[in-house]
GROMACS .gro file of N, CA and C in nm:
model
  426
    1MET      N    1  -3.212  -0.125   0.096
    1MET     CA    2  -3.073  -0.206   0.124
    1MET      C    3  -2.972  -0.195   0.013
    2ALA      N    4  -3.051  -0.212  -0.108
    2ALA     CA    5  -2.952  -0.209  -0.252
    2ALA      C    6  -2.890  -0.054  -0.256
    3GLU      N    7  -2.954   0.040  -0.198
    3GLU     CA    8  -2.916   0.179  -0.220
    3GLU      C    9  -2.822   0.198  -0.110
    4GLN      N   10  -2.817   0.150  -0.014
    4GLN     CA   11  -2.705   0.151   0.082
    4GLN      C   12  -2.578   0.082   0.042
    5LEU      N   13  -2.616  -0.027  -0.028
    5LEU     CA   14  -2.488  -0.111  -0.083
    5LEU      C   15  -2.418  -0.015  -0.189
    6HIS      N   16  -2.504   0.044  -0.281
    6HIS     CA   17  -2.455   0.114  -0.395
    6HIS      C   18  -2.378   0.224  -0.328
    7SER      N   19  -2.439   0.298  -0.219
    7SER     CA   20  -2.375   0.407  -0.162
    7SER      C   21  -2.239   0.385  -0.101
    8ALA      N   22  -2.220   0.248  -0.019
    8ALA     CA   23  -2.094   0.203   0.037
    8ALA      C   24  -1.992   0.184  -0.079
    9PHE      N   25  -2.061   0.116  -0.174
    9PHE     CA   26  -1.944   0.091  -0.317
    9PHE      C   27  -1.899   0.210  -0.337
   10GLU      N   28  -1.972   0.328  -0.383
   10GLU     CA   29  -1.934   0.434  -0.439
   10GLU      C   30  -1.835   0.526  -0.325
   11SER      N   31  -1.873   0.504  -0.215
   11SER     CA   32  -1.769   0.577  -0.122
   11SER      C   33  -1.627   0.533  -0.118
   12SER      N   34  -1.640   0.384  -0.120
   12SER     CA   35  -1.506   0.299  -0.136
   12SER      C   36  -1.427   0.339  -0.249
   13MET      N   37  -1.507   0.342  -0.376
   13MET     CA   38  -1.449   0.385  -0.499
   13MET      C   39  -1.368   0.518  -0.494
   14ASP      N   40  -1.469   0.602  -0.439
   14ASP     CA   41  -1.418   0.763  -0.441
   14ASP      C   42  -1.302   0.768  -0.341
   15LYS      N   43  -1.278   0.679  -0.231
   15LYS     CA   44  -1.162   0.685  -0.139
   15LYS      C   45  -1.042   0.633  -0.214
   16THR      N   46  -1.085   0.515  -0.272
   16THR     CA   47  -0.964   0.452  -0.349
   16THR      C   48  -0.910   0.552  -0.471
   17ASN      N   49  -0.991   0.613  -0.525
   17ASN     CA   50  -0.952   0.713  -0.623
   17ASN      C   51  -0.874   0.832  -0.574
   18VAL      N   52  -0.903   0.865  -0.454
   18VAL     CA   53  -0.833   0.971  -0.388
   18VAL      C   54  -0.688   0.937  -0.349
   19ILE      N   55  -0.665   0.791  -0.311
   19ILE     CA   56  -0.536   0.742  -0.279
   19ILE      C   57  -0.464   0.737  -0.392
   20LEU      N   58  -0.520   0.680  -0.510
   20LEU     CA   59  -0.444   0.663  -0.645
   20LEU      C   60  -0.407   0.798  -0.692
   21LYS      N   61  -0.506   0.895  -0.685
   21LYS     CA   62  -0.458   1.044  -0.738
   21LYS      C   63  -0.349   1.092  -0.660
   22GLU      N   64  -0.350   1.071  -0.521
   22GLU     CA   65  -0.236   1.116  -0.453
   22GLU      C   66  -0.104   1.070  -0.478
   23ILE      N   67  -0.103   0.946  -0.517
   23ILE     CA   68   0.017   0.870  -0.569
   23ILE      C   69   0.057   0.940  -0.711
   24GLU      N   70  -0.046   0.950  -0.800
   24GLU     CA   71  -0.004   1.012  -0.925
   24GLU      C   72   0.043   1.175  -0.907
   25GLN      N   73  -0.016   1.231  -0.812
   25GLN     CA   74   0.021   1.371  -0.804
   25GLN      C   75   0.171   1.394  -0.742
   26ALA      N   76   0.213   1.283  -0.648
   26ALA     CA   77   0.334   1.278  -0.599
   26ALA      C   78   0.442   1.276  -0.716
   27TYR      N   79   0.415   1.207  -0.836
   27TYR     CA   80   0.501   1.185  -0.925
   27TYR      C   81   0.464   1.283  -1.064
   28GLY      N   82   0.362   1.354  -1.065
   28GLY     CA   83   0.327   1.435  -1.166
   28GLY      C   84   0.253   1.347  -1.274
   29TRP      N   85   0.194   1.235  -1.238
   29TRP     CA   86   0.168   1.157  -1.346
   29TRP      C   87   0.012   1.191  -1.374
   30PRO      N   88  -0.037   1.192  -1.513
   30PRO     CA   89  -0.169   1.209  -1.547
   30PRO      C   90  -0.238   1.084  -1.527
   31LYS      N   91  -0.374   1.113  -1.507
   31LYS     CA   92  -0.471   1.017  -1.469
   31LYS      C   93  -0.466   0.886  -1.576
   32GLU      N   94  -0.424   0.922  -1.696
   32GLU     CA   95  -0.402   0.820  -1.784
   32GLU      C   96  -0.294   0.711  -1.750
   33GLN      N   97  -0.220   0.744  -1.643
   33GLN     CA   98  -0.109   0.642  -1.597
   33GLN      C   99  -0.171   0.590  -1.469
   34ARG      N  100  -0.293   0.574  -1.440
   34ARG     CA  101  -0.368   0.498  -1.348
   34ARG      C  102  -0.290   0.350  -1.324
   35ASN      N  103  -0.271   0.285  -1.429
   35ASN     CA  104  -0.218   0.168  -1.399
   35ASN      C  105  -0.085   0.160  -1.336
   36GLN      N  106  -0.010   0.257  -1.350
   36GLN     CA  107   0.119   0.279  -1.261
   36GLN      C  108   0.089   0.306  -1.123
   37SER      N  109  -0.003   0.388  -1.099
   37SER     CA  110  -0.023   0.424  -0.953
   37SER      C  111  -0.105   0.289  -0.883
   38TYR      N  112  -0.190   0.217  -0.960
   38TYR     CA  113  -0.235   0.098  -0.919
   38TYR      C  114  -0.126   0.002  -0.880
   39ALA      N  115  -0.029  -0.005  -0.980
   39ALA     CA  116   0.077  -0.124  -0.950
   39ALA      C  117   0.166  -0.096  -0.844
   40ALA      N  118   0.191   0.020  -0.826
   40ALA     CA  119   0.271   0.098  -0.696
   40ALA      C  120   0.206   0.067  -0.586
   41LEU      N  121   0.074   0.086  -0.576
   41LEU     CA  122  -0.014   0.079  -0.452
   41LEU      C  123  -0.018  -0.082  -0.420
   42ARG      N  124  -0.050  -0.179  -0.521
   42ARG     CA  125  -0.072  -0.306  -0.505
   42ARG      C  126   0.062  -0.390  -0.450
   43THR      N  127   0.176  -0.330  -0.505
   43THR     CA  128   0.309  -0.395  -0.488
   43THR      C  129   0.346  -0.364  -0.367
   44VAL      N  130   0.342  -0.237  -0.311
   44VAL     CA  131   0.382  -0.214  -0.161
   44VAL      C  132   0.288  -0.267  -0.080
   45LEU      N  133   0.137  -0.247  -0.101
   45LEU     CA  134   0.055  -0.307  -0.007
   45LEU      C  135   0.093  -0.452   0.029
   46HIS      N  136   0.110  -0.538  -0.086
   46HIS     CA  137   0.115  -0.675  -0.073
   46HIS      C  138   0.254  -0.696   0.006
   47LEU      N  139   0.359  -0.637  -0.018
   47LEU     CA  140   0.498  -0.646   0.059
   47LEU      C  141   0.490  -0.613   0.226
   48LEU      N  142   0.410  -0.493   0.234
   48LEU     CA  143   0.375  -0.460   0.360
   48LEU      C  144   0.295  -0.570   0.443
   49ARG      N  145   0.210  -0.603   0.390
   49ARG     CA  146   0.098  -0.706   0.446
   49ARG      C  147   0.188  -0.820   0.462
   50ASP      N  148   0.263  -0.873   0.387
   50ASP     CA  149   0.348  -0.994   0.395
   50ASP      C  150   0.462  -0.994   0.510
   51ARG      N  151   0.500  -0.859   0.529
   51ARG     CA  152   0.602  -0.827   0.620
   51ARG      C  153   0.548  -0.828   0.775
   52MET      N  154   0.414  -0.797   0.772
   52MET     CA  155   0.342  -0.788   0.919
   52MET      C  156   0.312  -0.908   0.980
   53PRO      N  157   0.288  -0.925   1.108
   53PRO     CA  158   0.235  -1.039   1.171
   53PRO      C  159   0.093  -1.025   1.136
   54VAL      N  160   0.016  -1.150   1.133
   54VAL     CA  161  -0.122  -1.157   1.090
   54VAL      C  162  -0.197  -1.051   1.154
   55ALA      N  163  -0.196  -1.049   1.313
   55ALA     CA  164  -0.295  -0.961   1.370
   55ALA      C  165  -0.291  -0.828   1.336
   56GLU      N  166  -0.136  -0.765   1.336
   56GLU     CA  167  -0.136  -0.628   1.295
   56GLU      C  168  -0.183  -0.604   1.132
   57SER      N  169  -0.172  -0.695   1.072
   57SER     CA  170  -0.202  -0.671   0.905
   57SER      C  171  -0.343  -0.674   0.906
   58VAL      N  172  -0.422  -0.749   0.970
   58VAL     CA  173  -0.568  -0.746   0.995
   58VAL      C  174  -0.611  -0.590   1.050
   59GLU      N  175  -0.555  -0.552   1.160
   59GLU     CA  176  -0.579  -0.416   1.211
   59GLU      C  177  -0.568  -0.309   1.122
   60PHE      N  178  -0.454  -0.320   1.039
   60PHE     CA  179  -0.423  -0.216   0.945
   60PHE      C  180  -0.541  -0.202   0.813
   61ALA      N  181  -0.553  -0.322   0.792
   61ALA     CA  182  -0.656  -0.335   0.680
   61ALA      C  183  -0.787  -0.271   0.712
   62GLN      N  184  -0.841  -0.292   0.841
   62GLN     CA  185  -0.943  -0.249   0.880
   62GLN      C  186  -0.974  -0.099   0.867
   63GLN      N  187  -0.860  -0.014   0.839
   63GLN     CA  188  -0.870   0.123   0.827
   63GLN      C  189  -0.870   0.166   0.670
   64LEU      N  190  -0.844   0.059   0.596
   64LEU     CA  191  -0.828   0.096   0.443
   64LEU      C  192  -0.973   0.083   0.374
   65PRO      N  193  -1.006   0.179   0.267
   65PRO     CA  194  -1.125   0.164   0.202
   65PRO      C  195  -1.166   0.015   0.161
   66VAL      N  196  -1.283  -0.021   0.141
   66VAL     CA  197  -1.325  -0.149   0.122
   66VAL      C  198  -1.227  -0.209  -0.007
   67LEU      N  199  -1.233  -0.124  -0.104
   67LEU     CA  200  -1.168  -0.153  -0.221
   67LEU      C  201  -1.028  -0.198  -0.221
   68VAL      N  202  -0.963  -0.095  -0.145
   68VAL     CA  203  -0.805  -0.092  -0.127
   68VAL      C  204  -0.799  -0.246  -0.017
   69ARG      N  205  -0.895  -0.258   0.038
   69ARG     CA  206  -0.871  -0.392   0.163
   69ARG      C  207  -0.879  -0.498   0.053
   70GLY      N  208  -0.963  -0.510  -0.046
   70GLY     CA  209  -0.969  -0.626  -0.123
   70GLY      C  210  -0.826  -0.639  -0.201
   71ILE      N  211  -0.767  -0.523  -0.256
   71ILE     CA  212  -0.646  -0.535  -0.314
   71ILE      C  213  -0.541  -0.594  -0.224
   72TYR      N  214  -0.571  -0.530  -0.108
   72TYR     CA  215  -0.456  -0.579   0.009
   72TYR      C  216  -0.474  -0.727   0.045
   73PHE      N  217  -0.589  -0.793   0.040
   73PHE     CA  218  -0.600  -0.933   0.083
   73PHE      C  219  -0.580  -1.028  -0.053
   74ASP      N  220  -0.592  -0.975  -0.167
   74ASP     CA  221  -0.570  -1.047  -0.277
   74ASP      C  222  -0.469  -1.149  -0.294
   75GLY      N  223  -0.494  -1.276  -0.260
   75GLY     CA  224  -0.373  -1.371  -0.273
   75GLY      C  225  -0.300  -1.382  -0.135
   76TRP      N  226  -0.349  -1.326  -0.052
   76TRP     CA  227  -0.273  -1.358   0.087
   76TRP      C  228  -0.278  -1.477   0.153
   77GLN      N  229  -0.174  -1.538   0.191
   77GLN     CA  230  -0.159  -1.648   0.241
   77GLN      C  231  -0.100  -1.639   0.409
   78PRO      N  232  -0.203  -1.611   0.507
   78PRO     CA  233  -0.159  -1.584   0.626
   78PRO      C  234  -0.087  -1.690   0.703
   79GLU      N  235  -0.099  -1.811   0.670
   79GLU     CA  236  -0.005  -1.908   0.728
   79GLU      C  237   0.159  -1.906   0.690
   80ASN      N  238   0.164  -1.824   0.580
   80ASN     CA  239   0.325  -1.800   0.557
   80ASN      C  240   0.385  -1.652   0.571
   81VAL      N  241   0.316  -1.587   0.664
   81VAL     CA  242   0.352  -1.463   0.707
   81VAL      C  243   0.411  -1.459   0.873
   82PRO      N  244   0.481  -1.378   0.917
   82PRO     CA  245   0.542  -1.259   0.839
   82PRO      C  246   0.667  -1.311   0.747
   83ILE      N  247   0.688  -1.262   0.637
   83ILE     CA  248   0.817  -1.296   0.566
   83ILE      C  249   0.920  -1.212   0.601
   84LYS      N  250   1.065  -1.270   0.630
   84LYS     CA  251   1.144  -1.177   0.686
   84LYS      C  252   1.202  -1.086   0.559
   85LEU      N  253   1.205  -0.971   0.557
   85LEU     CA  254   1.258  -0.876   0.451
   85LEU      C  255   1.325  -0.761   0.527
   86ASN      N  256   1.444  -0.747   0.483
   86ASN     CA  257   1.528  -0.621   0.535
   86ASN      C  258   1.487  -0.530   0.426
   87ARG      N  259   1.554  -0.420   0.439
   87ARG     CA  260   1.531  -0.290   0.360
   87ARG      C  261   1.550  -0.327   0.203
   88ASP      N  262   1.680  -0.403   0.174
   88ASP     CA  263   1.709  -0.438   0.051
   88ASP      C  264   1.643  -0.522  -0.023
   89ASP      N  265   1.611  -0.636   0.063
   89ASP     CA  266   1.498  -0.748   0.007
   89ASP      C  267   1.354  -0.662  -0.033
   90PHE      N  268   1.320  -0.581   0.063
   90PHE     CA  269   1.189  -0.524   0.050
   90PHE      C  270   1.219  -0.450  -0.089
   91LEU      N  271   1.296  -0.357  -0.104
   91LEU     CA  272   1.319  -0.275  -0.224
   91LEU      C  273   1.317  -0.369  -0.365
   92TYR      N  274   1.416  -0.475  -0.334
   92TYR     CA  275   1.421  -0.578  -0.458
   92TYR      C  276   1.289  -0.621  -0.489
   93GLU      N  277   1.205  -0.669  -0.393
   93GLU     CA  278   1.064  -0.704  -0.444
   93GLU      C  279   0.978  -0.596  -0.475
   94VAL      N  280   0.992  -0.483  -0.448
   94VAL     CA  281   0.916  -0.372  -0.516
   94VAL      C  282   0.964  -0.360  -0.647
   95ARG      N  283   1.087  -0.374  -0.705
   95ARG     CA  284   1.123  -0.357  -0.819
   95ARG      C  285   1.077  -0.472  -0.904
   96GLN      N  286   1.074  -0.582  -0.854
   96GLN     CA  287   1.016  -0.692  -0.922
   96GLN      C  288   0.866  -0.692  -0.959
   97GLY      N  289   0.797  -0.622  -0.859
   97GLY     CA  290   0.644  -0.612  -0.870
   97GLY      C  291   0.606  -0.481  -0.932
   98PHE      N  292   0.666  -0.402  -0.943
   98PHE     CA  293   0.653  -0.260  -1.004
   98PHE      C  294   0.756  -0.231  -1.128
   99PRO      N  295   0.716  -0.267  -1.254
   99PRO     CA  296   0.816  -0.277  -1.353
   99PRO      C  297   0.841  -0.140  -1.428
  100TYR      N  298   0.780  -0.040  -1.354
  100TYR     CA  299   0.798   0.085  -1.433
  100TYR      C  300   0.911   0.155  -1.371
  101ASP      N  301   0.996   0.227  -1.478
  101ASP     CA  302   1.114   0.317  -1.432
  101ASP      C  303   1.064   0.449  -1.368
  102VAL      N  304   1.082   0.484  -1.264
  102VAL     CA  305   1.044   0.608  -1.211
  102VAL      C  306   1.165   0.672  -1.147
  103GLN      N  307   1.161   0.818  -1.143
  103GLN     CA  308   1.249   0.905  -1.064
  103GLN      C  309   1.268   0.832  -0.928
  104GLY      N  310   1.380   0.833  -0.869
  104GLY     CA  311   1.390   0.774  -0.738
  104GLY      C  312   1.402   0.614  -0.717
  105GLY      N  313   1.352   0.537  -0.796
  105GLY     CA  314   1.343   0.412  -0.803
  105GLY      C  315   1.278   0.364  -0.701
  106PRO      N  316   1.280   0.232  -0.670
  106PRO     CA  317   1.193   0.155  -0.586
  106PRO      C  318   1.153   0.214  -0.441
  107GLU      N  319   1.279   0.284  -0.392
  107GLU     CA  320   1.279   0.329  -0.275
  107GLU      C  321   1.178   0.467  -0.261
  108GLN      N  322   1.174   0.558  -0.361
  108GLN     CA  323   1.076   0.637  -0.385
  108GLN      C  324   0.938   0.592  -0.382
  109VAL      N  325   0.926   0.484  -0.466
  109VAL     CA  326   0.781   0.426  -0.453
  109VAL      C  327   0.728   0.395  -0.348
  110VAL      N  328   0.821   0.328  -0.252
  110VAL     CA  329   0.767   0.292  -0.123
  110VAL      C  330   0.743   0.412  -0.045
  111ARG      N  331   0.827   0.510  -0.054
  111ARG     CA  332   0.805   0.649   0.031
  111ARG      C  333   0.656   0.706  -0.028
  112VAL      N  334   0.638   0.711  -0.155
  112VAL     CA  335   0.518   0.790  -0.190
  112VAL      C  336   0.408   0.701  -0.159
  113VAL      N  337   0.397   0.572  -0.204
  113VAL     CA  338   0.279   0.484  -0.159
  113VAL      C  339   0.251   0.484   0.006
  114LEU      N  340   0.373   0.459   0.080
  114LEU     CA  341   0.345   0.466   0.239
  114LEU      C  342   0.303   0.604   0.286
  115ASP      N  343   0.361   0.706   0.229
  115ASP     CA  344   0.315   0.829   0.274
  115ASP      C  345   0.190   0.867   0.240
  116THR      N  346   0.120   0.824   0.136
  116THR     CA  347  -0.016   0.832   0.105
  116THR      C  348  -0.105   0.757   0.178
  117LEU      N  349  -0.072   0.616   0.209
  117LEU     CA  350  -0.150   0.536   0.296
  117LEU      C  351  -0.151   0.593   0.437
  118ARG      N  352  -0.040   0.667   0.498
  118ARG     CA  353  -0.032   0.704   0.612
  118ARG      C  354  -0.125   0.811   0.650
  119ARG      N  355  -0.163   0.885   0.547
  119ARG     CA  356  -0.257   0.987   0.546
  119ARG      C  357  -0.400   0.931   0.559
  120HIS      N  358  -0.413   0.802   0.526
  120HIS     CA  359  -0.560   0.768   0.543
  120HIS      C  360  -0.579   0.665   0.656
  121VAL      N  361  -0.490   0.639   0.764
  121VAL     CA  362  -0.501   0.556   0.872
  121VAL      C  363  -0.460   0.650   0.995
  122THR      N  364  -0.516   0.600   1.097
  122THR     CA  365  -0.499   0.679   1.225
  122THR      C  366  -0.331   0.673   1.262
  123GLN      N  367  -0.289   0.779   1.315
  123GLN     CA  368  -0.142   0.792   1.369
  123GLN      C  369  -0.107   0.667   1.442
  124GLY      N  370  -0.185   0.640   1.524
  124GLY     CA  371  -0.153   0.509   1.622
  124GLY      C  372  -0.149   0.381   1.562
  125GLU      N  373  -0.233   0.351   1.447
  125GLU     CA  374  -0.222   0.255   1.357
  125GLU      C  375  -0.079   0.260   1.272
  126TRP      N  376  -0.055   0.360   1.229
  126TRP     CA  377   0.065   0.377   1.153
  126TRP      C  378   0.184   0.367   1.229
  127GLN      N  379   0.193   0.403   1.354
  127GLN     CA  380   0.299   0.359   1.445
  127GLN      C  381   0.311   0.229   1.464
  128ASP      N  382   0.205   0.154   1.465
  128ASP     CA  383   0.205   0.018   1.512
  128ASP      C  384   0.248  -0.064   1.382
  129VAL      N  385   0.229  -0.024   1.273
  129VAL     CA  386   0.272  -0.072   1.145
  129VAL      C  387   0.432  -0.068   1.133
  130LYS      N  388   0.471   0.060   1.163
  130LYS     CA  389   0.611   0.103   1.157
  130LYS      C  390   0.678   0.009   1.246
  131SER      N  391   0.638  -0.003   1.377
  131SER     CA  392   0.702  -0.075   1.481
  131SER      C  393   0.709  -0.227   1.444
  132THR      N  394   0.651  -0.295   1.350
  132THR     CA  395   0.659  -0.407   1.315
  132THR      C  396   0.785  -0.434   1.205
  133MET      N  397   0.821  -0.331   1.169
  133MET     CA  398   0.942  -0.329   1.068
  133MET      C  399   1.084  -0.356   1.132
  134PRO      N  400   1.166  -0.397   1.038
  134PRO     CA  401   1.314  -0.410   1.089
  134PRO      C  402   1.363  -0.274   1.094
  135GLY      N  403   1.455  -0.229   1.175
  135GLY     CA  404   1.496  -0.099   1.180
  135GLY      C  405   1.544  -0.028   1.058
  136ASP      N  406   1.602  -0.109   0.967
  136ASP     CA  407   1.658  -0.062   0.825
  136ASP      C  408   1.564  -0.028   0.733
  137LEU      N  409   1.441  -0.111   0.745
  137LEU     CA  410   1.338  -0.083   0.665
  137LEU      C  411   1.238   0.034   0.728
  138ALA      N  412   1.237   0.056   0.853
  138ALA     CA  413   1.143   0.142   0.935
  138ALA      C  414   1.191   0.304   0.883
  139LYS      N  415   1.334   0.303   0.862
  139LYS     CA  416   1.379   0.434   0.821
  139LYS      C  417   1.322   0.472   0.701
  140ILE      N  418   1.286   0.395   0.613
  140ILE     CA  419   1.216   0.455   0.477
  140ILE      C  420   1.090   0.490   0.491
  141ILE      N  421   1.025   0.442   0.601
  141ILE     CA  422   0.860   0.465   0.633
  141ILE      C  423   0.845   0.585   0.681
  142PRO      N  424   0.757   0.650   0.627
  142PRO     CA  425   0.733   0.815   0.679
  142PRO      C  426   0.661   0.800   0.794
   0.00000   0.00000   0.00000
């Protein structure tokens, strides 16, 4: 049993590291900037989570690696969602949660993180997530 748990944990760590590495590669960041890729992932995940209805948020989370799912649900208050955020509000909140200056600003952070996540969930689930967003925000979602 302990061996299975260890293997599941290692698998989740590996999948999480792949996601973080893909974010780093999109920016050309070395692994030493892992804190930036983590901050980008966490910030965008939390805003996406809080913008979606509870049921859709949970369905989306089921496809994430266990470790990323933990990041996703950390601090979640489902009784307070969905929060109404349009594109500008969403980007403002990304800027508040991601304090690093990067090329392309908060919109590029959103695009990079969401494009990375899109590759790790089914196409159907991704379309469901996108369909819950207001039109102006959906336009920047890959």
